[in-house]
Steps between C-alpha positions, in 0.01 A plus 500: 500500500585848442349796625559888450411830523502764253338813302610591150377476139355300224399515158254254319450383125196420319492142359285294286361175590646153435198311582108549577569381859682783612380859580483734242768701434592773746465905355820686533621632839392829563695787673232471858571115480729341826684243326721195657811276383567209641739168394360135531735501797360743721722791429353867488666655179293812564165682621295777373209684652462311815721244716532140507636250813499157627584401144545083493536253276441164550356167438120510517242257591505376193895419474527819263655849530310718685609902544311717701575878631316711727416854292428822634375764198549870563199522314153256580397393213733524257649256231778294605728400188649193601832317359647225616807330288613150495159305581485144306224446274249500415195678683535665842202654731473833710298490813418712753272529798393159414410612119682376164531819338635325206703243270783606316799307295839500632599737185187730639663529836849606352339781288295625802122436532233761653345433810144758498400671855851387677415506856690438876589109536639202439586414112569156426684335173425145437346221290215462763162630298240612786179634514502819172393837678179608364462800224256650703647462859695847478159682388269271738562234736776650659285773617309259699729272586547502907658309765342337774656479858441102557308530898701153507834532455525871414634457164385727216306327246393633132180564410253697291250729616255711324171664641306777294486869623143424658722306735587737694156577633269256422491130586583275166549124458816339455628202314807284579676413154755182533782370253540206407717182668805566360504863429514759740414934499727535161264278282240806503249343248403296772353809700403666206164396412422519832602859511318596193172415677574680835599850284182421247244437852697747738633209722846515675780233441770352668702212333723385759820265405407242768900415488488436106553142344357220731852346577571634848401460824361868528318423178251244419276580757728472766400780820728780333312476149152508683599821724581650205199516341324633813742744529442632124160517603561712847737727275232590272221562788794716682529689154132527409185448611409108435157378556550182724164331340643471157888391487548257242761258405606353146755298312587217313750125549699643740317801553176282521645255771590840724166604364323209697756456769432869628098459475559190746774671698362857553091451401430807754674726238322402161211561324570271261787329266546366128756227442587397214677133388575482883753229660304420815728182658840577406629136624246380208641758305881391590365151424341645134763673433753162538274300204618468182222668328423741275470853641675402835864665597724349751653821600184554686577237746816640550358846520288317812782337668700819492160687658419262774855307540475166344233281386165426596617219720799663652225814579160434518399731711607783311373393159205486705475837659593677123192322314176637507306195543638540905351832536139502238296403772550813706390690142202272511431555811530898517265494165809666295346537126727296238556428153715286354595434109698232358558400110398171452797428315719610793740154619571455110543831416619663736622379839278486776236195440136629518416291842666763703220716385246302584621389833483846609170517356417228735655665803261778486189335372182273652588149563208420233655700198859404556642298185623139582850423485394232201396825274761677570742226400313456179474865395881523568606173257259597242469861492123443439226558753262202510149565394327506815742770613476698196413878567149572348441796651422847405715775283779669662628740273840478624524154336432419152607376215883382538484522885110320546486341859521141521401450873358770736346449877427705744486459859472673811683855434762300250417441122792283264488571168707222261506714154690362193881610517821415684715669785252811497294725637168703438621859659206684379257207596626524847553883556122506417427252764697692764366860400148322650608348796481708897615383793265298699265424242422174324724473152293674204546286199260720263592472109528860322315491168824605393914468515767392298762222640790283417720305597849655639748271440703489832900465533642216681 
C-alpha cells in the first residue's frame, strides 16, 4: 500500500470509445474543472483544484488492483478530470459513495476521463462494477435522501423521505416503500413506483434500507432491520404531521417478506400492507433455493446462512424468528388489512415457489378458506390451478388480458390474488387497496370500475 498527500494540477483529454460497454467519451477539461493524476501504483503525480490523501493501492476483494484517494474540491460540484497511467487492460470502474460513476478502458484512464458534479469522498479504481448512480439522483433523490439514527444501535441508516407541503399542517397518510432481497436504498426503482403514488395522492414516504441485501445478521429481518423501519416511520411523524390510522406498508420478494414480517411483528402500527411474490419460511426457502430446478439460485441459501449463521439445522430458531409464518397470527389477530400477489409462474420463473404465497395467505385467513397443502403442491408442479380452484369471479380492472387472475380468495381482512406472471408484483393493484384501508376497521376489498395494472417484474 501506498498512501499520500498532495494538491497540484491536472489536465484531461477527450477520447473516443473502443467499445459500447464503456462510458461515453468524456468532453474536454474545462478551465473550473479539479483534475487528478495518479499511477497504477499509488503515486500522486499531481492535483488541481482540490486535494487528495490516503491514496492506496492494493489488491481488492476480487484479487485485482484497486486505487482509491480521498478528494477534497475547492469547488463543490465541480468536474474532476481524472488520469491515472499504467492500469492493465482492459475496462476499469470509478466508484464513489457506494455509486459506479462509470466504465472506462485502460487507454481512457491514461488520456484522462471526466468525472460530472465531483464531490468530498472516497474515489475508488477497480474492476469491481457496483450499483450505476442514477441520472436523476443529483436533480431528485438526493434531495430526499436522509439518514436515520438506528434507536438500536445508534448507527445512521439511509433512507428516503418525502411528505408534500400540506405536511406541515395537516395530517396525511404515509406509505412504507421496501427494496427488494438483494438490493438495498441505491436500487431506487424499487421505491419508485411507490413514490409516484404518494406525490400523485399527497401521501408521505419513507423507504428505509432495512440493512440492504438479506445476507447479514442486521438484515433479513433480524431486530436491527425491523427497528429500522419503525424508525423511518417515527422520522417522518417527527418531520410532519402523519395520521396514525392510515400508515401503510409495501414491497415485493424481499421487500414482500419484510412486508409481512412487519404486519406480524408491529400490527399496532399498520393500516394495512401489500406483498408481493413474498418468501414467508425462509428455511423452505433455503431448502427451495438448494433444488436443482428451474428458477431456483443457490446463492440464496448462502445469502441465509450468512444472515442467520448457518443452516436451518445448525439455527432453527433464527430461521424461525425471520419468517413471517412465526409472527402472521398476531396480524390476524390485530385484524391488520392484507394483500398479497404472486405470479403463478413464480418457482419456474423466477425464484421464490408460489406456496410461500399461499401459506401466508393461510396464516391470516379462516380455517375453512385456507388452501390444502395437496393444492398447493399441485399448483406449484404444474403451474395450472385446478378447476375447482379456478377464479370465476368478478372484473377487476387491474387484471386483464396478459395478467388475468388465475386464483383469488378472500378471507378475513386478507385477500391472495395468483395472476398470470413470474417473480412480480401488481404495485398499482395494491396501492389502491391500501389508499382504502383505516386503522381499526375491517379490510375494504371494494373493486374500482376502473385502474390500470401490471405486473412489475421484481429483482432478485
Amino acid at each position: 500500500m501506498m498512501k499520500r498527500a498532495i494538491g497540484v494540477w491536472v489536465a484531461a483529454l477527450s477520447l473516443g470509445l473502443l467499445a459500447d460497454e464503456v462510458t461515453p467519451t468524456p468532453r474536454v477539461s474545462e478551465s473550473g474543472d479539479a483534475g487528478v493524476v495518479l499511477t497504477a501504483k499509488g503515486e500522486v503525480v499531481s492535483v488541481r483544484g482540490g486535494t487528495v490523501d490516503q491514496v492506496e493501492a492494493g489488491k481488492g476483494e476480487d484479487g485485482n488492483l484497486s486505487i482509491s484517494f480521498n478528494f477534497l474540491p475547492e469547488q463543490e460540484d465541480a468536474a474532476l478530470n481524472l488520469t491515472v497511467k499504467g492500469l492493465y487492460p482492459r475496462n476499469w470502474v470509478v466508484q464513489s459513495e457506494g455509486w459506479t460513476l462509470g466504465k472506462w478502458l485502460d487507454e481512457q484512464f491514461a488520456r484522462g476521463i471526466r468525472l460530472e458534479h465531483a464531490r468530498k469522498g472516497t474515489y475508488v479504481i477497480s474492476k469491481k462494477f457496483g450499483v450505476v448512480k442514477p441520472k436523476d439522483w443529483d436533480s431528485f433523490w438526493s434531495k430526499i435522501f436522509v439518514r436515520v439514527k438506528s434507536s438500536l444501535d445508534g448507527t445512521l441508516q439511509p433512507c428516503y423521505f418525502w411528505a408534500p407541503e400540506m405536511a406541515k399542517t395537516t395530517a396525511v397518510p404515509l406509505v412504507v416503500g421496501l427494496h427488494t432481497w438483494s438490493a438495498d436504498y441505491r436500487q431506487v426503482g424499487h421505491y419508485r413506483t411507490t413514490l409516484d403514488y404518494a406525490r400523485e395522492k399527497g401521501w408521505a414516504m419513507v423507504g428505509p434500507n432495512f440493512r440492504g441485501p438479506n445476507k447479514t445478521p442486521p438484515a433479513c429481518g433480524g431486530e436491527p432491520a425491523v427497528q429500522d423501519i419503525v424508525d423511518a416511520i417515527e422520522y417522518a411523524k417527527a418531520h410532519v404531521k402523519i395520521d396514525p390510522k392510515r400508515i401503510y406498508i409495501i414491497g415485493g420478494s424481499g421487500g414482500g417478506h419484510m412486508t409481512l414480517l412487519m404486519l406480524g411483528r408491529h400490527p399496532e402500527i399498520f393500516a394495512g400492507g401489500a406483498a408481493f411474490c413474498p418468501i414467508t419460511d425462509v428455511a423452505r426457502w433455503h431448502a427451495d433455493s438448494l433444488l436443482d430446478h428451474p428458477g431456483r439460485g443457490k446463492h440464496y441459501a448462502q445469502m441465509l446462512e450468512g444472515a442467520c449463521g448457518g443452516t436451518p439445522a445448525e439455527r432453527p430458531e433464527e430461521y424461525r424468528r425471520r419468517s413471517p409464518l412465526t409472527w402472521l397470527a398476531r396480524a390476524k389477530a390485530a385484524g391488520v388489512p392484507a394483500y398479497i400477489v404472486t405470479g403463478i409462474h413464480d418457482g419456474w420463473k423466477g425464484s421464490v415457489p408460489v406456496g410461500h404465497s399461499f401459506r401466508g395467505f393461510n396464516a391470516l385467513a379462516d380455517a375453512k378458506d385456507q388452501v390444502s397443502e395437496a393444492d398447493i403442491a399441485t399448483i406449484e408442479a404444474t403451474q395450472q390451478v385446478p378447476d375447482a380452484l379456478a377464479y370465476r369471479g368478478e372484473r377487476d380492472p387491474f387484471y386483464e388480458n396478459s395478467h388475468r387472475i388465475h386464483f383469488r380468495r378472500t378471507s378475513a381482512n386478507v385477500r391472495f390474488t395468483l395472476m398470470e406472471g413470474g417473480h412480480g408484483g401488481n404495485y398499482p393493484a395494491g396501492l389502491d387497496f391500501l389508499s382504502r384501508q383505516v386503522k381499526g376497521r375491517p379490510a375494504d376489498f371494494t373493486l374500482p370500475a376502473t385502474g390500470k395494472g401490471g405486473e412489475e417484474a421484481l429483482g432478485k
